[in-house]
Amino acid sequence: MGYSMQNTLLYVENLSVAYGEKTVIKDINFVEKDVIRKDNVTGQVVAVVGRSGRGKSTLFRALTGLIKPTTGKILIADTSTDAENDAKEVEEGDIGFVDQKYTLFRNKTVYQSLMFALRLKENMTKEQKHEKIMTYLSEWGLEKVKDQYPCELSGGQRQRTAIIEQIFCSGHYMVLDEPFSGLDVGNIEDVKNAFSLITSMHEFNTIIYSTHDIELAVELADSIYVIGYPTIDGKHAEYGTIVKHIDMKELNLAWKDFGMDHIEVVKQIKAVMMQS
Amino acid sequence: MKEIFKPFENIGRNSRLLIIASWVIAVLAFWFISSMGERHLFPSPAQVLRGFTELYNEGLVVHIGSSLWLCLVAIVIAVTISLILSYLSTIPVITPIANALSKLRYLPLTGITFYLAIIISDARTMQVWVLVVFMSTYLTTSLLSMVSAIAQEEFDHARSLQCNRWEVLWEVVVKGRIDHVIEVIRQNLAIVWMMLVTVESILVAAGGLGFLIKNSDKFMNHGRIIALQIVILVVGLSIDFILNYLRKTFFRYSKI
Ligand SMILES: Nc1ncnc2c1ncn2[C@@H]1O[C@H](COP(=O)(O)OP(=O)(O)O)[C@@H](O)[C@H]1O
Ligand SMILES: [Mg+2]
């Protein structure tokens, strides 16, 4: 399956984050580029896996500009200018973020939340916004709960609302922290569909997610990073970093149904995780 | 039958009502019996009833109204001060001021009244400000803990939707927690209501429940004192009930 890489979409260099004295992640470097496939709008799907407490959530909070990195920089493509390959440093709000708890405004109904997410779209009239919201609500099976508050929604419904909010409000990037945890099989299917919907909307659209389900990482992602404690001079260091990168495109496994080769990759990843 | 003596046992609605009814009857019976003899601690129900009529004839309703009005004025001022400070406590330069005000709740009432008396001469105004100073410290304490109990995720969620910091403050803390503010007022109401009657009886102005208590004290009229206590308790509980009702009706999402 032929593909090529173009504009750099995400560039992370020498990233580290420390809380006080405690370094949580360090020496994180990676680049994600726009993947182009013929006759196909192909967004990017990046998975981050690693054992608990290795710093996945921390990495995500840095990527989304919610915490300032202690060192290093994070650049994203600046799509507001016409120039190619223009980059800017990430700021809060640039990258959509759906956290582990699918947090929403507790005092806004689903409809009100989505209207709020569209508040900055000045070129849309009120009616257009309403139309857009209603379209999404029916596509995502949220019509019935449109006037309910977060405390009256199920986990899956909260998560879908949170994802639509971010689609409405952020640019091409969306980070999801453990989007598959605590969901039933049906909800997992919904999230998978959401992924393919998002990536088919625009070439630049990039989803970055973490998961404890390695199969789901291997099945959905075209690029997988394993975060873990590195072994330096035979000793375990106490900070998270990228201990392995698997490019599913290079392995010719991306955009394919889950098969025997995928299972091999799952085994490989699990072995690396056990060591880190 | 044995179930009602077992810890953590779930009992039916009827059993629960029955238990409550038995307790009420027991208390009433105790009251009747203990006030029958010649010397007794509590006035008899008949005396209390007489106390009620006396109070009513002296304009009890007007006095209740006067106390409620004082309570309302003081609460509005105190809540305004505490809210502004607590909301602004999220700004680093203001944080120490808000914390300091909250610490002042350990100050004794007498010191406050002394200094207020120098500035204010009118007894009614004095009552208001003593209450305001007092209440603001308690309200600020509760409101500060309300603000600090907000999860980081809620701020991050707002920020990820391109809210600037002021919008985060407005959306998450101010608009997102109005129901909590009502709850905070309700929680502190008991102290306020108690303080109010005390303040009214120390700084005697034209009227109010505290004024009535003071009067009854003088005459050693037991029936009246108990009648008044009951009135104060019932009015206090009613405000409590109304606030809780308001919160639950107007804020459907409010599950505290
Ligand atoms: N706000 C914080 N202050 C101090 N330490 C933190 C904070 N958030 C996370 N940590 C620490 O950072 C480490 C990584 O946490 P996290 O990024 O949540 O890992 P993961 O998402 O991979 O489970 C943990 O050891 C955790 O205790
Ligand atoms: Mg995490």
XYZ file of C-alpha atoms and ligand atoms in Angstrom:
560
model
C 0.000 0.000 0.000
C 1.748 3.137 -1.194
C 2.057 6.216 0.929
C 4.315 9.211 1.211
C 5.148 11.685 3.947
C 4.912 15.420 3.586
C 4.596 18.405 5.939
C 5.750 17.951 9.482
C 2.693 18.117 11.723
C 4.176 17.525 15.114
C 7.756 18.053 16.193
C 8.845 17.275 19.739
C 12.425 17.911 20.743
C 14.213 17.151 23.982
C 10.979 17.375 25.950
C 11.046 16.922 29.696
C 8.507 17.654 32.413
C 9.220 17.778 36.124
C 6.858 18.326 39.028
C 9.005 20.150 41.519
C 12.118 18.030 41.966
C 10.604 14.950 40.387
C 11.320 14.458 36.688
C 8.402 12.561 35.228
C 9.344 12.411 31.562
C 12.642 13.235 29.888
C 14.487 13.097 26.550
C 11.326 12.774 24.491
C 11.963 13.310 20.793
C 9.689 12.462 17.926
C 8.312 13.733 14.647
C 5.001 12.981 13.000
C 4.440 13.934 9.392
C 1.425 14.245 7.188
C 0.800 10.872 5.578
C -0.465 11.011 2.021
C -2.160 8.091 0.284
C -3.505 8.233 -3.231
C -7.285 8.502 -3.621
C -7.723 8.658 0.104
C -7.917 11.339 2.777
C -5.602 9.926 5.413
C -5.267 11.491 8.808
C -2.672 10.274 11.270
C -3.339 7.975 14.195
C -0.647 7.814 16.857
C -0.857 5.501 19.847
C 1.084 5.878 23.076
C 1.335 2.817 25.279
C 3.191 2.108 28.472
C 2.602 0.868 31.972
C 0.827 2.962 34.596
C 2.653 5.941 35.998
C 5.222 6.113 33.184
C 4.060 9.576 32.202
C 1.569 9.167 29.347
C -0.899 11.626 30.809
C 1.906 14.019 31.613
C 3.174 13.843 28.041
C -0.352 14.576 26.813
C -0.777 17.557 29.092
C 2.464 18.941 27.716
C 1.471 18.231 24.100
C -1.793 20.081 24.566
C -0.066 23.077 26.135
C -1.788 22.554 29.478
C 1.533 22.340 31.326
C 4.722 24.091 30.378
C 7.554 21.706 29.562
C 10.569 22.003 31.844
C 12.862 21.736 28.837
C 12.465 21.264 25.124
C 9.896 22.390 22.645
C 6.766 21.206 20.933
C 5.975 22.555 17.487
C 2.822 22.040 15.468
C 1.998 23.013 11.898
C 0.662 26.530 11.708
C -2.310 26.160 9.404
C -3.417 29.754 9.813
C -0.841 30.929 7.270
C -0.587 29.901 3.635
C 3.130 29.212 3.741
C 4.063 25.537 3.670
C 5.752 23.957 6.632
C 5.108 26.922 8.892
C 5.439 25.868 12.503
C 4.396 27.386 15.798
C 4.894 26.494 19.408
C 1.870 24.794 20.892
C -0.399 26.827 23.144
C -3.344 25.801 25.274
C -6.424 25.390 23.095
C -4.486 24.561 19.905
C -4.819 20.834 20.419
C -8.061 19.236 21.465
C -7.863 17.186 24.635
C -10.278 14.584 25.961
C -9.114 13.491 29.386
C -9.486 10.128 31.087
C -12.636 11.191 32.916
C -14.342 12.794 29.908
C -14.723 16.041 31.842
C -17.471 18.410 30.673
C -18.996 21.602 32.048
C -21.160 20.311 34.887
C -23.670 23.124 34.442
C -24.170 22.833 30.690
C -26.407 20.392 28.853
C -25.007 18.494 25.878
C -26.539 21.043 23.514
C -25.308 24.030 25.521
C -21.794 22.538 25.704
C -21.630 22.126 21.952
C -22.993 25.623 21.379
C -20.272 26.873 23.707
C -17.635 24.962 21.751
C -18.783 26.786 18.606
C -18.773 30.210 20.254
C -15.636 31.389 18.451
C -16.903 30.528 14.967
C -17.832 34.045 13.955
C -18.542 33.200 10.335
C -21.439 30.928 11.316
C -24.924 32.164 12.102
C -26.877 30.885 15.062
C -29.022 28.754 12.746
C -25.989 27.211 11.073
C -24.548 26.347 14.465
C -27.828 24.759 15.484
C -27.920 22.751 12.249
C -24.360 21.584 12.739
C -24.984 20.539 16.326
C -28.155 18.651 15.438
C -26.370 16.829 12.607
C -23.591 15.692 14.915
C -25.998 14.749 17.692
C -27.955 12.455 15.417
C -24.842 10.963 13.803
C -23.351 10.226 17.210
C -26.548 8.934 18.794
C -26.895 11.779 21.269
C -30.201 13.277 20.076
C -32.186 11.863 22.955
C -29.859 13.242 25.607
C -29.311 16.670 24.096
C -30.912 18.466 27.045
C -29.285 16.404 29.756
C -26.477 17.446 32.065
C -23.198 15.500 32.359
C -24.293 13.904 35.634
C -27.241 12.426 33.767
C -25.159 10.865 30.968
C -23.476 7.483 30.677
C -19.698 7.294 30.315
C -19.920 6.678 26.575
C -22.286 9.600 26.049
C -20.052 11.923 28.048
C -17.052 10.823 26.031
C -18.782 11.362 22.689
C -19.904 14.816 23.796
C -16.348 15.629 24.842
C -14.996 14.462 21.472
C -17.520 16.512 19.470
C -16.713 19.566 21.600
C -13.079 19.220 20.609
C -13.873 18.609 16.937
C -15.866 21.844 16.978
C -13.322 23.903 18.798
C -9.775 22.766 18.068
C -7.742 22.617 14.907
C -6.495 19.440 13.324
C -5.097 17.745 16.398
C -6.897 15.741 19.019
C -5.357 14.036 22.038
C -7.362 11.399 23.899
C -6.147 9.979 27.187
C -7.257 6.349 27.499
C -10.379 6.679 25.356
C -11.114 2.952 25.539
C -11.001 2.376 29.249
C -14.228 1.622 31.027
C -16.298 1.254 27.866
C -18.377 -1.692 26.729
C -17.885 -3.357 23.323
C -20.472 -1.127 21.683
C -18.870 2.064 22.965
C -15.434 0.852 21.836
C -16.837 0.403 18.350
C -18.249 3.961 18.566
C -14.842 5.375 19.431
C -13.235 3.449 16.561
C -15.805 4.919 14.192
C -15.144 8.356 15.623
C -11.450 7.875 14.873
C -12.048 6.972 11.247
C -14.540 9.807 10.866
C -12.052 12.339 12.204
C -9.151 11.086 10.129
C -11.233 11.027 6.959
C -12.305 14.656 7.381
C -8.954 16.264 6.630
C -5.430 15.266 5.576
C -3.906 17.054 8.556
C -6.196 15.590 11.188
C -4.110 13.776 13.744
C -5.309 11.649 16.623
C -2.989 10.852 19.480
C -4.293 8.445 22.097
C -3.066 6.275 24.905
C -4.378 2.849 25.778
C -3.726 -0.151 27.962
C -5.183 -2.372 25.273
C -2.160 -3.113 23.080
C -4.331 -4.842 20.483
C -6.298 -1.639 20.009
C -3.066 0.300 19.640
C -1.772 -2.069 16.967
C -5.113 -2.313 15.201
C -5.841 1.401 14.916
C -2.566 3.287 14.934
C -0.113 3.859 12.131
C 2.576 4.916 14.583
C 3.079 3.539 18.087
C 5.277 4.884 20.872
C 6.099 2.874 23.954
C 6.759 5.025 27.022
C 8.672 3.400 29.829
C 11.559 3.701 32.243
C 14.770 3.406 30.211
C 17.605 1.131 31.234
C 20.851 3.083 31.392
C 24.107 1.239 32.159
C 22.108 -1.735 33.362
C 20.039 0.366 35.771
C 16.380 1.404 35.586
C 16.018 5.167 35.456
C 13.023 6.637 37.286
C 11.581 8.752 34.489
C 9.537 7.943 31.439
C 10.843 8.250 27.920
C 10.201 6.701 24.526
C 11.694 3.222 24.754
C 10.418 2.037 21.390
C 8.804 3.427 18.290
C 6.964 1.184 15.874
C 6.072 2.597 12.503
C 3.180 0.461 11.311
C 3.350 2.098 7.881
C 6.910 0.939 7.364
C 5.961 -2.555 8.475
C 3.192 -2.407 5.900
C 0.628 -3.137 8.603
C -1.175 0.180 8.809
C -4.768 0.524 7.472
C -5.166 -3.250 7.392
C -7.406 -5.685 9.181
C -5.950 -7.184 12.329
C -3.993 -10.341 11.370
C -1.140 -12.637 12.360
C 1.506 -9.979 11.717
C -0.291 -7.611 14.053
C -0.212 -10.226 16.779
C 3.566 -10.408 16.392
C 3.805 -6.654 16.955
C 1.571 -6.918 20.027
C 3.934 -9.531 21.475
C 6.938 -7.349 20.742
C 5.377 -4.334 22.444
C 4.357 -6.322 25.495
C 7.915 -7.611 25.827
C 9.300 -4.080 25.697
C 6.738 -2.875 28.245
C 7.650 -5.614 30.690
C 11.264 -4.436 30.567
C 10.425 -0.790 31.186
C -38.986 -6.215 65.194
C -35.453 -7.215 66.068
C -34.244 -5.570 62.835
C -34.682 -2.023 64.125
C -31.933 -2.631 66.686
C -29.422 -3.957 64.155
C -26.663 -1.606 62.872
C -26.815 -0.763 59.129
C -30.137 -2.527 58.726
C -32.359 -1.259 55.910
C -35.908 -0.817 57.080
C -39.082 0.020 55.190
C -40.705 3.416 54.915
C -43.523 2.543 57.267
C -41.214 1.268 59.971
C -39.194 4.457 59.676
C -42.261 6.656 60.104
C -43.371 4.533 63.007
C -40.012 4.976 64.743
C -40.112 8.739 64.277
C -43.702 8.936 65.527
C -42.824 6.933 68.645
C -39.944 9.258 69.426
C -42.110 12.361 69.028
C -44.728 10.884 71.284
C -42.056 9.919 73.817
C -40.681 13.482 73.901
C -44.136 15.016 74.251
C -45.039 12.549 76.977
C -41.822 13.347 78.831
C -42.615 17.033 78.578
C -46.146 16.641 79.942
C -45.127 14.378 82.771
C -42.000 16.270 83.808
C -43.841 19.594 83.952
C -46.778 18.317 86.018
C -45.392 18.700 89.531
C -44.902 21.855 91.598
C -41.208 22.479 90.849
C -40.017 21.755 87.344
C -37.322 22.742 84.881
C -39.522 23.112 81.825
C -42.704 25.128 81.639
C -45.837 23.155 80.928
C -47.296 23.066 77.422
C -50.106 25.329 78.637
C -47.579 27.927 79.814
C -45.763 27.764 76.486
C -49.023 28.221 74.654
C -49.763 31.260 76.783
C -46.273 32.478 75.948
C -47.108 32.176 72.263
C -50.281 34.210 72.558
C -48.496 36.885 74.563
C -45.754 37.070 71.996
C -48.232 37.170 69.184
C -50.082 40.036 70.786
C -46.824 41.923 71.228
C -46.261 41.701 67.469
C -44.227 38.521 67.067
C -44.717 38.587 63.314
C -43.225 42.058 63.014
C -40.251 40.989 65.129
C -39.682 37.908 62.986
C -39.867 40.125 59.923
C -37.338 42.479 61.440
C -34.908 39.639 62.191
C -35.338 38.128 58.745
C -34.706 41.480 57.122
C -31.549 41.960 59.196
C -30.474 38.444 58.243
C -31.087 39.121 54.558
C -29.250 42.440 54.481
C -26.274 41.008 56.348
C -26.139 37.887 54.164
C -26.309 39.844 50.929
C -23.438 42.115 51.953
C -21.356 39.288 53.450
C -21.904 36.974 50.494
C -20.950 39.696 48.060
C -17.701 40.405 49.894
C -16.835 36.726 50.339
C -17.698 35.774 46.789
C -15.607 38.510 45.246
C -12.657 37.610 47.452
C -12.983 33.873 46.883
C -13.297 34.189 43.129
C -10.342 36.534 43.024
C -8.374 34.229 45.341
C -7.471 32.326 42.169
C -5.265 35.296 41.266
C -1.919 34.974 43.060
C -1.793 38.579 44.367
C -5.213 38.285 45.977
C -4.738 34.808 47.494
C -3.183 36.045 50.777
C -5.992 38.538 51.394
C -8.680 35.896 51.002
C -6.782 33.472 53.239
C -6.257 36.171 55.847
C -9.962 37.038 55.962
C -10.781 33.383 56.440
C -8.329 33.182 59.359
C -10.051 36.110 61.081
C -12.889 33.802 62.097
C -10.908 33.087 65.243
C -11.338 36.699 66.356
C -13.717 37.137 69.267
C -16.925 39.059 68.744
C -16.226 41.609 71.478
C -13.124 43.001 69.806
C -14.998 43.470 66.584
C -17.926 45.210 68.239
C -15.596 47.544 70.120
C -14.002 48.875 66.965
C -17.222 48.965 65.007
C -18.825 50.961 67.823
C -16.232 53.679 67.298
C -17.212 54.066 63.661
C -20.934 53.386 63.816
C -23.416 54.922 66.216
C -26.749 53.601 65.011
C -27.609 50.266 66.679
C -29.285 48.777 63.623
C -26.346 49.560 61.319
C -24.076 48.214 64.002
C -25.981 44.920 64.082
C -25.664 44.614 60.329
C -21.931 45.185 60.292
C -21.119 42.965 63.229
C -22.925 40.185 61.412
C -21.274 41.013 58.104
C -17.766 40.925 59.564
C -18.540 37.729 61.340
C -20.235 35.960 58.466
C -17.727 36.988 55.826
C -15.007 35.110 57.629
C -17.035 31.884 57.763
C -18.413 32.236 54.253
C -14.984 32.989 52.835
C -13.598 29.877 54.505
C -16.272 27.670 52.956
C -16.090 29.348 49.561
C -12.313 29.020 49.450
C -12.575 25.313 50.036
C -15.267 25.157 47.365
C -12.860 26.749 44.892
C -9.938 24.548 45.842
C -12.090 21.425 45.566
C -12.549 21.983 41.833
C -10.616 19.322 39.936
C -7.742 20.368 37.694
C -9.479 18.503 34.852
C -12.328 21.004 34.886
C -9.962 23.917 34.390
C -8.043 21.985 31.733
C -11.268 21.133 29.933
C -12.193 24.809 29.706
C -8.682 25.742 28.627
C -8.702 23.095 25.917
C -11.822 24.796 24.528
C -9.799 27.981 24.056
C -11.115 29.760 27.116
C -8.670 32.357 28.338
C -7.967 32.396 32.061
C -10.716 34.906 32.852
C -13.222 32.829 30.921
C -12.087 29.743 32.826
C -12.746 31.618 36.064
C -16.150 32.765 34.814
C -17.300 29.467 33.323
C -15.903 26.930 35.765
C -15.759 28.753 39.075
C -18.453 31.419 38.875
C -21.139 29.947 36.636
C -20.247 26.327 37.295
C -20.582 26.579 41.059
C -23.615 28.787 41.773
C -25.416 25.850 43.314
C -22.468 25.296 45.631
C -22.671 28.921 46.774
C -26.284 28.414 47.822
C -25.228 25.274 49.652
C -22.414 27.156 51.398
C -24.874 29.825 52.553
C -27.208 27.133 53.811
C -24.434 25.350 55.680
C -23.379 28.562 57.378
C -26.907 29.701 58.061
C -27.115 27.910 61.390
C -24.183 29.917 62.767
C -25.539 33.112 61.262
C -29.005 32.618 62.635
C -27.672 31.881 66.101
C -25.303 34.853 65.912
C -28.078 37.077 64.682
C -30.273 36.491 67.707
C -27.298 36.969 70.019
C -26.229 40.164 68.297
C -29.773 41.466 68.464
C -29.938 40.837 72.170
C -26.548 42.440 72.870
C -26.944 45.478 70.659
C -30.536 46.230 71.369
C -32.279 48.091 68.599
C -35.952 48.580 67.955
C -36.946 44.973 67.470
C -36.147 41.475 66.381
C -36.269 38.058 67.994
C -33.174 38.776 70.071
C -34.933 41.816 71.500
C -37.865 39.627 72.523
C -35.581 37.112 74.203
C -33.927 39.862 76.166
C -37.352 41.026 77.362
C -38.476 37.563 78.382
C -35.233 37.062 80.285
C -36.026 40.009 82.476
C -39.398 38.704 83.518
C -38.209 35.151 84.038
C -41.161 34.079 81.967
C -40.356 30.468 81.181
C -43.309 29.821 78.900
C -42.323 32.768 76.774
C -38.680 31.786 76.520
C -39.466 28.277 75.325
C -42.110 29.585 72.924
C -39.548 31.959 71.505
C -36.925 29.245 71.182
C -39.385 27.173 69.220
C -40.172 30.106 66.945
C -36.489 30.790 66.311
C -35.798 27.132 65.599
C -38.718 26.824 63.208
C -37.901 30.029 61.305
C -34.241 28.941 60.992
C -35.184 25.499 59.738
C -37.617 27.038 57.253
C -34.914 29.194 55.680
C -32.720 26.117 55.524
C -35.478 24.190 53.791
C -36.222 26.988 51.328
C -32.574 27.343 50.296
C -32.236 23.615 49.768
C -35.452 23.593 47.762
C -34.259 26.512 45.596
C -30.983 24.784 44.858
C -32.611 21.526 43.852
C -35.294 23.162 41.702
C -33.177 25.676 39.855
C -30.075 23.547 39.419
C -31.046 20.145 38.124
C -27.420 19.134 37.767
C -26.751 19.896 41.407
C -26.016 16.631 43.134
C -24.208 17.582 46.281
N 0.447 17.088 39.346
C 1.403 16.201 39.677
N 2.273 16.471 40.668
C 3.239 15.594 41.002
N 3.409 14.410 40.419
C 2.582 14.063 39.422
C 1.530 14.937 38.998
N 0.862 14.329 37.995
C 1.473 13.148 37.795
N 2.504 12.976 38.653
C 3.396 11.810 38.716
O 3.899 11.609 37.421
C 4.022 10.235 37.142
C 3.384 9.925 35.816
O 2.008 10.118 35.905
P 1.053 10.018 34.643
O 1.542 10.975 33.623
O -0.350 10.191 35.115
O 1.313 8.531 34.154
P 0.419 7.567 33.230
O -0.601 8.411 32.547
O 1.407 6.950 32.291
O -0.177 6.543 34.130
C 3.402 9.492 38.316
O 4.442 8.980 39.100
C 2.651 10.536 39.059
O 2.694 10.290 40.417
Mg -2.597 8.348 32.615
